[in-house]
Short mmCIF file of C-alpha atoms and ligand atoms in Angstrom, two decimals:
data_model
loop_
_atom_site.label_atom_id
_atom_site.label_comp_id
_atom_site.label_asym_id
_atom_site.label_seq_id
_atom_site.Cartn_x
_atom_site.Cartn_y
_atom_site.Cartn_z
CA MET A 1 75.34 83.96 115.52
CA LEU A 2 78.47 84.12 117.62
CA SER A 3 77.44 80.98 119.46
CA VAL A 4 78.20 78.86 116.37
CA PHE A 5 81.76 80.13 116.40
CA LYS A 6 82.03 79.89 120.13
CA LYS A 7 81.11 76.26 119.69
CA LEU A 8 83.59 75.71 116.84
CA GLN A 9 86.32 77.70 118.52
CA SER A 10 85.86 75.88 121.84
CA THR A 11 86.39 72.42 120.39
CA PRO A 12 89.55 70.79 121.79
CA ALA A 13 90.88 70.55 118.22
CA PHE A 14 90.77 74.32 117.80
CA LEU A 15 91.92 75.12 121.32
CA ASN A 16 95.02 73.00 120.76
CA LEU A 17 96.00 75.09 117.76
CA LYS A 18 98.97 77.01 119.05
CA TYR A 19 100.68 80.25 118.24
CA ARG A 20 102.05 80.40 114.68
CA LYS A 21 105.36 82.18 114.50
CA THR A 22 105.26 85.45 112.61
CA SER A 23 108.03 87.82 111.82
CA PHE A 24 107.00 91.33 111.08
CA LYS A 25 108.43 94.62 112.17
CA PHE A 26 106.32 97.75 112.10
CA ILE A 27 108.03 100.83 110.93
CA ASN A 28 105.00 103.05 110.74
CA ASN A 29 101.52 103.04 112.19
CA GLY A 30 99.87 101.75 109.04
CA GLU A 31 98.36 105.04 108.11
CA HIS A 32 98.56 104.28 104.41
CA ASP A 33 96.10 101.96 102.75
CA ARG A 34 98.55 99.15 102.13
CA SER A 35 98.84 99.03 105.93
CA ALA A 36 102.11 98.75 107.78
CA ARG A 37 104.92 98.70 105.32
CA CYS A 38 108.32 97.24 105.94
CA VAL A 39 111.63 98.39 104.56
CA PRO A 40 111.73 97.07 101.00
CA PRO A 41 114.70 96.16 98.90
CA SER A 42 113.83 98.59 96.11
CA LYS A 43 113.78 97.21 92.65
CA THR A 44 117.09 97.93 90.97
CA LYS A 45 117.20 101.03 88.84
CA LYS A 46 118.23 98.86 85.86
CA GLU A 47 115.04 96.74 86.00
CA SER A 48 112.69 99.71 86.24
CA VAL A 49 114.57 101.58 83.49
CA SER A 50 114.17 98.59 81.19
CA LEU A 51 110.41 98.34 81.87
CA ALA A 52 110.10 102.11 81.34
CA ARG A 53 111.94 101.74 78.01
CA GLN A 54 109.62 98.92 76.90
CA LEU A 55 106.58 101.02 77.75
CA GLN A 56 108.01 104.04 75.96
CA ALA A 57 108.77 101.96 72.85
CA LYS A 58 105.19 100.72 72.87
CA ILE A 59 103.78 104.24 73.23
CA LYS A 60 106.04 105.54 70.44
CA ALA A 61 104.85 102.75 68.15
CA MET A 62 101.15 102.65 69.06
CA GLY A 63 100.32 105.96 70.75
CA PRO A 64 99.19 106.51 74.38
CA ILE A 65 98.19 103.35 76.26
CA THR A 66 95.32 102.78 78.67
CA VAL A 67 95.95 102.82 82.43
CA ALA A 68 94.90 99.15 82.38
CA GLU A 69 97.64 98.26 79.87
CA TYR A 70 100.18 100.22 81.89
CA MET A 71 99.15 98.62 85.20
CA LYS A 72 99.15 95.11 83.76
CA GLU A 73 102.62 95.54 82.25
CA VAL A 74 104.06 97.12 85.37
CA LEU A 75 102.72 94.47 87.75
CA THR A 76 102.80 91.24 85.76
CA ASN A 77 105.09 91.65 82.73
CA PRO A 78 106.72 88.17 82.65
CA VAL A 79 110.27 89.58 82.55
CA SER A 80 110.19 92.69 84.69
CA GLY A 81 106.74 92.94 86.32
CA TYR A 82 106.65 94.07 89.94
CA TYR A 83 105.16 90.82 91.30
CA MET A 84 107.01 88.37 89.10
CA HIS A 85 110.50 87.86 90.49
CA ARG A 86 110.62 89.25 94.00
CA ASP A 87 109.10 88.60 97.36
CA VAL A 88 107.21 91.88 97.65
CA ILE A 89 105.22 91.07 100.82
CA GLY A 90 106.36 90.92 104.43
CA GLU A 91 109.42 91.96 106.31
CA THR A 92 111.74 91.90 103.32
CA GLY A 93 109.12 93.11 100.86
CA ASP A 94 107.17 96.32 100.31
CA PHE A 95 104.10 95.80 102.47
CA ILE A 96 102.38 93.61 105.02
CA THR A 97 98.88 92.23 104.66
CA SER A 98 96.45 90.89 107.29
CA PRO A 99 97.30 87.19 106.76
CA GLU A 100 100.95 88.10 107.32
CA LEU A 101 100.18 89.82 110.64
CA GLY A 102 99.71 86.50 112.43
CA GLN A 103 97.36 83.57 112.48
CA LEU A 104 94.28 85.41 113.81
CA PHE A 105 93.07 86.63 110.43
CA GLY A 106 93.53 83.28 108.65
CA GLU A 107 91.89 81.39 111.48
CA MET A 108 88.80 83.60 111.45
CA VAL A 109 88.53 83.17 107.67
CA ALA A 110 88.97 79.39 108.09
CA VAL A 111 86.25 79.21 110.75
CA TRP A 112 83.97 81.19 108.42
CA CYS A 113 84.67 78.83 105.48
CA PHE A 114 84.27 75.71 107.60
CA ASN A 115 81.00 76.94 109.09
CA GLU A 116 79.47 77.96 105.73
CA TRP A 117 80.55 74.62 104.24
CA GLN A 118 78.96 72.75 107.17
CA LYS A 119 75.74 74.76 106.75
CA MET A 120 75.59 73.50 103.15
CA GLY A 121 75.91 69.91 104.35
CA SER A 122 79.74 69.63 103.95
CA PRO A 123 79.69 68.52 100.28
CA ILE A 124 82.83 66.57 99.37
CA PRO A 125 85.32 66.78 97.86
CA LEU A 126 85.87 70.43 98.73
CA GLN A 127 88.25 72.54 96.65
CA LEU A 128 89.76 75.45 98.55
CA VAL A 129 90.71 77.95 95.83
CA GLU A 130 92.74 81.06 96.60
CA MET A 131 93.32 83.77 93.99
CA GLY A 132 96.55 85.75 94.45
CA PRO A 133 97.83 83.87 97.51
CA GLY A 134 100.97 86.01 98.05
CA ARG A 135 103.24 84.22 100.53
CA GLY A 136 100.70 81.42 101.15
CA SER A 137 100.00 82.35 104.78
CA LEU A 138 96.22 82.53 104.48
CA ALA A 139 96.11 79.14 102.72
CA GLU A 140 98.38 77.68 105.40
CA ASP A 141 96.10 78.91 108.22
CA VAL A 142 92.93 77.73 106.49
CA LEU A 143 94.33 74.25 105.81
CA ARG A 144 95.54 73.92 109.41
CA VAL A 145 92.10 74.74 110.82
CA PHE A 146 90.32 72.39 108.38
CA GLU A 147 92.66 69.62 109.42
CA ARG A 148 92.04 70.33 113.11
CA PHE A 149 88.32 70.10 112.46
CA GLY A 150 88.92 66.67 110.92
CA ALA A 151 88.31 67.70 107.30
CA GLY A 152 91.90 67.34 106.04
CA ASN A 153 91.06 64.31 103.92
CA GLU A 154 88.16 66.04 102.19
CA VAL A 155 90.02 69.05 100.83
CA SER A 156 92.48 69.98 98.10
CA LEU A 157 94.12 73.38 97.67
CA HIS A 158 94.11 75.28 94.35
CA LEU A 159 96.20 78.44 94.02
CA VAL A 160 95.77 80.93 91.18
CA GLU A 161 99.10 82.73 90.99
CA VAL A 162 100.91 84.41 88.07
CA SER A 163 104.16 85.12 89.87
CA PRO A 164 106.87 82.44 89.48
CA ARG A 165 108.69 83.78 92.54
CA LEU A 166 105.63 83.86 94.79
CA SER A 167 104.51 80.40 93.65
CA GLN A 168 107.95 79.16 94.71
CA ILE A 169 107.58 80.79 98.12
CA GLN A 170 104.05 79.33 98.48
CA ALA A 171 105.40 75.87 97.65
CA GLN A 172 108.18 76.20 100.23
CA LYS A 173 105.66 77.22 102.88
CA LEU A 174 102.93 74.70 102.14
CA CYS A 175 104.51 71.61 100.64
CA VAL A 176 107.07 68.94 101.41
CA LYS A 177 107.26 67.95 97.77
CA THR A 178 106.60 69.95 94.58
CA VAL A 179 106.89 69.13 90.89
CA ARG A 180 106.45 71.17 87.74
CA PRO A 181 105.01 68.90 85.04
CA SER A 182 106.90 69.16 81.79
CA LYS A 183 103.98 68.28 79.51
CA SER A 184 101.23 70.75 78.87
CA SER A 185 98.56 68.10 79.28
CA HIS A 186 97.58 69.55 82.67
CA THR A 187 95.84 72.79 83.40
CA TYR A 188 98.09 73.32 86.45
CA TYR A 189 101.73 74.38 86.14
CA GLN A 190 102.87 73.11 89.53
CA LEU A 191 101.74 70.35 91.86
CA GLY A 192 102.70 69.73 95.47
CA THR A 193 101.78 67.79 98.59
CA THR A 194 101.61 69.10 102.14
CA ALA A 195 103.21 67.26 105.06
CA THR A 196 99.78 65.77 105.75
CA ASN A 197 99.22 64.71 102.14
CA ILE A 198 96.83 67.42 101.01
CA PRO A 199 97.33 67.99 97.26
CA VAL A 200 98.14 71.55 96.18
CA PHE A 201 97.84 72.77 92.55
CA TRP A 202 98.94 76.02 90.93
CA TYR A 203 97.25 77.70 87.92
CA ASN A 204 97.77 80.84 85.89
CA SER A 205 94.07 81.58 85.70
CA ILE A 206 90.82 80.75 87.48
CA GLN A 207 89.55 79.24 84.22
CA ASP A 208 92.11 76.43 84.64
CA VAL A 209 90.85 75.27 88.06
CA PRO A 210 88.73 72.08 87.85
CA ARG A 211 84.98 72.68 87.87
CA GLN A 212 83.80 71.35 91.25
CA PHE A 213 82.17 72.53 94.45
CA SER A 214 84.65 75.11 95.77
CA CYS A 215 85.28 77.72 98.41
CA TYR A 216 86.97 80.70 96.70
CA LEU A 217 89.13 83.15 98.63
CA ALA A 218 90.72 86.38 97.43
CA HIS A 219 92.64 88.61 99.81
CA GLU A 220 94.05 91.81 98.28
CA PHE A 221 93.76 90.22 94.85
CA PHE A 222 91.21 92.40 93.05
CA ASP A 223 93.01 95.64 93.96
CA ALA A 224 96.04 94.40 92.00
CA LEU A 225 94.10 93.90 88.76
CA PRO A 226 94.33 96.58 86.04
CA ILE A 227 91.78 99.37 85.98
CA HIS A 228 90.55 101.68 83.23
CA LYS A 229 90.11 105.34 84.22
CA PHE A 230 87.52 107.67 82.71
CA GLN A 231 86.86 111.40 82.94
CA ARG A 232 83.55 113.11 82.19
CA THR A 233 84.04 116.05 79.78
CA GLU A 234 81.67 118.41 77.98
CA ALA A 235 82.07 116.21 74.91
CA GLY A 236 81.20 113.05 76.85
CA TRP A 237 83.24 110.38 78.61
CA ARG A 238 86.93 110.22 77.70
CA GLU A 239 89.45 107.59 78.76
CA VAL A 240 92.53 108.59 80.76
CA LEU A 241 95.59 107.35 78.87
CA ILE A 242 99.32 107.30 79.58
CA ASP A 243 101.72 109.05 77.22
CA ILE A 244 105.38 110.05 77.22
CA ASP A 245 105.83 113.47 78.81
CA PRO A 246 107.45 115.68 76.11
CA ALA A 247 108.44 118.31 78.67
CA ALA A 248 110.66 115.83 80.50
CA GLY A 249 112.53 114.38 77.52
CA SER A 250 111.62 110.76 76.99
CA GLU A 251 112.20 109.84 80.65
CA LYS A 252 108.78 110.43 82.12
CA PHE A 253 105.14 109.56 81.59
CA ARG A 254 102.07 111.75 81.90
CA TYR A 255 98.28 111.33 81.84
CA VAL A 256 96.38 112.52 78.77
CA LEU A 257 92.71 112.27 77.80
CA SER A 258 91.65 110.33 74.73
CA ARG A 259 90.51 112.69 71.97
CA THR A 260 87.41 110.64 71.26
CA SER A 261 85.58 107.89 73.09
CA THR A 262 87.39 104.55 73.31
CA PRO A 263 86.04 100.98 73.19
CA ALA A 264 86.36 100.88 76.98
CA SER A 265 84.62 104.22 77.57
CA LYS A 266 81.76 103.10 75.32
CA THR A 267 81.21 99.80 77.12
CA LEU A 268 82.31 100.09 80.75
CA ILE A 269 80.51 103.16 82.08
CA LYS A 270 77.00 102.81 83.52
CA ALA A 271 74.32 104.86 81.75
CA ASP A 272 73.25 106.44 85.06
CA GLU A 273 76.77 107.14 86.33
CA LYS A 274 76.78 110.24 88.58
CA ARG A 275 80.51 110.64 89.24
CA ASP A 276 82.80 112.74 87.02
CA HIS A 277 85.75 110.39 87.33
CA VAL A 278 85.38 106.61 87.32
CA GLU A 279 87.67 103.60 87.57
CA VAL A 280 86.52 100.24 86.21
CA CYS A 281 88.38 96.95 86.49
CA ALA A 282 87.18 95.06 83.41
CA GLU A 283 89.56 92.16 84.12
CA SER A 284 87.86 91.55 87.46
CA GLY A 285 84.52 91.63 85.58
CA VAL A 286 85.67 88.72 83.40
CA ILE A 287 86.86 86.74 86.44
CA LEU A 288 83.65 87.46 88.35
CA GLU A 289 81.35 86.41 85.52
CA HIS A 290 83.26 83.17 85.26
CA LEU A 291 83.16 82.68 89.03
CA ALA A 292 79.41 83.35 89.07
CA THR A 293 78.84 80.62 86.47
CA ARG A 294 80.95 78.19 88.48
CA LEU A 295 79.14 78.92 91.74
CA GLU A 296 75.77 78.60 90.06
CA GLU A 297 76.55 75.39 88.15
CA ASP A 298 79.08 73.60 90.38
CA GLY A 299 78.17 74.99 93.80
CA GLY A 300 80.27 76.71 96.42
CA PHE A 301 80.76 80.15 97.89
CA ALA A 302 83.35 82.95 97.92
CA LEU A 303 84.90 85.40 100.35
CA PHE A 304 86.83 88.48 99.23
CA ALA A 305 88.78 90.88 101.42
CA ASP A 306 90.16 94.12 100.07
CA TYR A 307 90.12 97.83 100.55
CA GLY A 308 87.37 99.38 98.60
CA HIS A 309 84.12 101.29 98.34
CA ASP A 310 80.56 100.80 97.24
CA GLY A 311 80.63 102.79 93.99
CA SER A 312 81.33 106.18 95.58
CA LYS A 313 85.06 106.85 95.16
CA THR A 314 86.68 108.39 92.11
CA ASP A 315 90.45 108.63 91.76
CA THR A 316 92.11 105.87 93.81
CA PHE A 317 94.88 104.66 91.49
CA ARG A 318 98.19 104.98 93.30
CA GLY A 319 101.64 103.55 93.81
CA PHE A 320 103.43 102.55 97.00
CA ARG A 321 107.14 102.28 97.56
CA ASN A 322 109.21 102.33 100.73
CA HIS A 323 105.97 102.37 102.75
CA GLU A 324 105.09 105.72 101.24
CA LEU A 325 102.75 106.84 98.49
CA HIS A 326 104.68 106.82 95.24
CA ASP A 327 103.88 108.50 91.90
CA ALA A 328 102.45 105.65 89.83
CA LEU A 329 104.11 107.02 86.68
CA VAL A 330 107.64 107.22 88.08
CA ASP A 331 110.06 104.25 87.83
CA PRO A 332 107.40 101.75 86.71
CA GLY A 333 108.06 98.30 88.17
CA SER A 334 109.79 99.65 91.26
CA ALA A 335 106.56 100.18 93.20
CA ASP A 336 103.28 98.46 93.87
CA LEU A 337 100.32 99.82 91.88
CA THR A 338 96.83 99.49 93.27
CA ALA A 339 93.28 100.86 93.06
CA ASP A 340 90.40 100.53 95.52
CA VAL A 341 87.97 97.74 94.71
CA ASP A 342 84.48 98.87 93.67
CA PHE A 343 82.21 96.36 95.44
CA SER A 344 79.14 97.72 93.64
CA TYR A 345 80.79 96.62 90.38
CA ILE A 346 81.35 93.11 91.79
CA ARG A 347 77.67 93.01 92.75
CA ALA A 348 76.59 94.21 89.30
CA CYS A 349 78.76 91.59 87.54
CA THR A 350 77.32 88.70 89.53
CA GLU A 351 73.79 89.62 90.62
CA ASP A 352 72.01 87.62 87.92
CA LYS A 353 73.44 84.40 89.35
CA LEU A 354 74.56 85.11 92.89
CA LEU A 355 73.54 86.54 96.24
CA THR A 356 76.09 88.96 97.64
CA PHE A 357 76.68 90.04 101.23
CA GLY A 358 78.70 93.06 102.33
CA PRO A 359 80.89 94.91 102.08
CA VAL A 360 81.30 94.96 105.87
CA THR A 361 84.38 96.34 107.55
CA GLN A 362 87.17 93.97 108.50
CA ARG A 363 86.67 94.99 112.13
CA HIS A 364 82.96 94.06 111.98
CA PHE A 365 83.69 90.71 110.32
CA LEU A 366 86.54 89.69 112.61
CA LYS A 367 84.66 90.73 115.76
CA GLN A 368 81.57 88.79 114.65
CA MET A 369 83.76 85.78 113.95
CA GLY A 370 85.02 85.85 117.54
CA ILE A 371 88.54 87.23 117.10
CA ASP A 372 88.52 88.62 120.66
CA MET A 373 87.82 85.23 122.16
CA ARG A 374 90.51 83.60 120.02
CA LEU A 375 93.02 86.29 120.98
CA GLN A 376 92.40 85.67 124.69
CA ILE A 377 92.94 81.93 124.27
CA LEU A 378 96.22 82.44 122.40
CA LEU A 379 97.43 85.04 124.90
CA GLN A 380 96.97 82.55 127.73
CA ASN A 381 99.25 80.08 126.00
CA CYS A 382 102.27 82.01 124.80
CA GLY A 383 105.35 83.89 125.93
CA GLU A 384 105.92 87.64 126.28
CA LYS A 385 107.38 88.25 122.79
CA GLN A 386 104.60 86.22 121.19
CA LYS A 387 102.00 88.16 123.18
CA GLU A 388 103.46 91.42 121.92
CA ASN A 389 103.31 90.19 118.30
CA LEU A 390 99.76 88.89 118.70
CA LEU A 391 98.53 92.18 120.14
CA LEU A 392 100.32 94.26 117.50
CA GLY A 393 98.80 92.15 114.74
CA TYR A 394 95.36 92.20 116.35
CA HIS A 395 95.32 96.00 116.63
CA MET A 396 96.56 96.45 113.07
CA MET A 397 93.73 94.24 111.81
CA VAL A 398 90.81 95.58 113.83
CA ASP A 399 91.55 99.14 114.95
CA GLU A 400 89.43 101.73 113.20
CA ASP A 401 92.39 103.98 112.39
CA LYS A 402 94.41 101.08 110.94
CA MET A 403 93.04 98.27 108.75
CA GLY A 404 89.80 97.70 110.69
CA GLU A 405 87.65 100.22 108.81
CA ARG A 406 89.40 100.54 105.48
CA PHE A 407 89.46 96.88 104.63
CA LYS A 408 86.18 95.24 103.70
CA LEU A 409 84.81 91.71 103.47
CA PHE A 410 82.38 90.63 100.77
CA SER A 411 80.84 87.20 100.19
CA LEU A 412 79.01 85.51 97.32
CA PHE A 413 76.64 82.51 97.28
CA PRO A 414 74.52 80.86 94.57
CA SER A 415 71.04 82.43 94.32
CA VAL A 416 69.45 79.03 94.81
CA LEU A 417 70.46 79.29 98.48
CA LYS A 418 68.26 82.34 99.12
CA ASP A 419 65.75 80.65 101.45
CA HIS A 420 68.46 78.65 103.17
CA LEU A 421 70.53 81.77 103.88
CA GLU A 422 67.49 83.63 105.16
CA ARG A 423 67.00 80.86 107.72
CA PHE A 424 70.71 80.49 108.45
CA PRO A 425 72.29 83.89 107.74
CA VAL A 426 75.83 84.20 106.46
CA SER A 427 78.16 84.52 109.42
CA GLY A 428 80.20 87.68 109.88
CA PHE A 429 77.86 89.82 107.75
CA ALA A 430 74.89 90.35 110.06
CA ASP A 431 74.17 93.80 111.50
CA SER A 432 75.77 94.01 114.89
C1 SAM B 501 98.69 92.38 96.86
S1 SAM B 501 99.23 90.72 96.66
C2 SAM B 501 98.23 89.92 97.91
C3 SAM B 501 98.84 88.63 98.40
C4 SAM B 501 98.08 87.88 99.50
N1 SAM B 501 96.74 87.53 99.11
C5 SAM B 501 98.08 88.67 100.77
O1 SAM B 501 97.07 89.33 101.06
O2 SAM B 501 99.09 88.65 101.50
C6 SAM B 501 98.48 90.23 95.11
C7 SAM B 501 98.67 88.78 94.77
O3 SAM B 501 97.98 88.51 93.55
C8 SAM B 501 98.88 87.95 92.58
N2 SAM B 501 98.40 88.40 91.27
C9 SAM B 501 98.43 89.64 90.77
N3 SAM B 501 97.82 89.67 89.55
C10 SAM B 501 97.39 88.42 89.31
C11 SAM B 501 96.67 87.81 88.24
N4 SAM B 501 96.30 88.51 87.17
N5 SAM B 501 96.38 86.50 88.34
C12 SAM B 501 96.75 85.77 89.41
N6 SAM B 501 97.44 86.31 90.48
C13 SAM B 501 97.75 87.61 90.41
C14 SAM B 501 100.22 88.48 93.01
O4 SAM B 501 101.30 87.76 92.46
C15 SAM B 501 100.10 88.32 94.52
O5 SAM B 501 100.23 86.98 94.92
#
């Protein structure tokens, strides 16, 4: 398998791809799940107080809210949601992700996409679709590699992003020209062009992306989507809700259990569920069912990277602030909220239409994709400071005690490709 990538990676086009400047500073060893976190400019007290007040007003009017409602409001409330108006990723943000650690991650993903696309006969035009693109670094690396492989004219880039601030940062990174159409006759809200004339479109939702053959990418996207939490009790499954904590005045929130079953507890828990505590991301279920239909009817494939498990973990909902774990119910909007992705749920949502591969660890995937060979080539061609950055980023991504084991890769292909993929297995997912 590696020989394919050796071949792709040894082409003069790829070898000429030089070091991409990165700027990250590690201030811990990445022991927390969100990896190495950088010193964040904390959200101002005023903003988080106002979001807390809105949530409290809602709870007073309607009663306790689901964890999913809370998470959605805290992360993506248009006025004061955590992601909406700040650059939360990277040196000046709250956390660093693999694509921000240097070009190695994005290049391995790009080689994977290019190779799988070639195996399918390189259907054109190809839409590269990224959900939750953050600062746009992964998209930038993927486009650069596609261009080096001579496929720049065949691709367009489609970004699904709800954050106005991050979409602005993505545009600055990727495009020389960007416009926001005033009329609502388009499904995109922003359109740009890269320096090499590749069109880039922005959408609020995957449903708005044109239906065509596409390669879908999602890196640390599904973990940011709202989850429902359930607890098994003697009376049956009950949903974990969020209420105002009466003991702490009206300042704080607390978890309570629903008195009876809820619509979510009736519909989202598997009949044969063995765990006593379960988290289900129904919003990802909707996206995945839609994605499965697209892949089946329009063709394409998908690659997801996230931290997660295969249906075994229980209570993973947590907050992060200042590169530390943070109580998810304190100062809502001032910290990132996240929950591990349940890959068995992704499989269950898509298995009637798609073949799934993984999850495999990030270390396994990157090693199979030839990251070591690529590292050596880059090290031969850069200065001392760049070498130090490359090696730091490499170890963060692949070391078992950092992101190498915790982060997982998962891929999805239309079922019609079963025989084809048995003959030509999906790269990066084979047993080593
Ligand atoms: C944890 S960040 C990951 C960013 C980037 N993929 C990376 O790994 O560096 C989550 C990203 O998803 C976006 N996002 C969160 N919820 C979203 C939603 N419901 N629809 C679209 N984008 C969303 C955020 O604005 C952000 O760009």
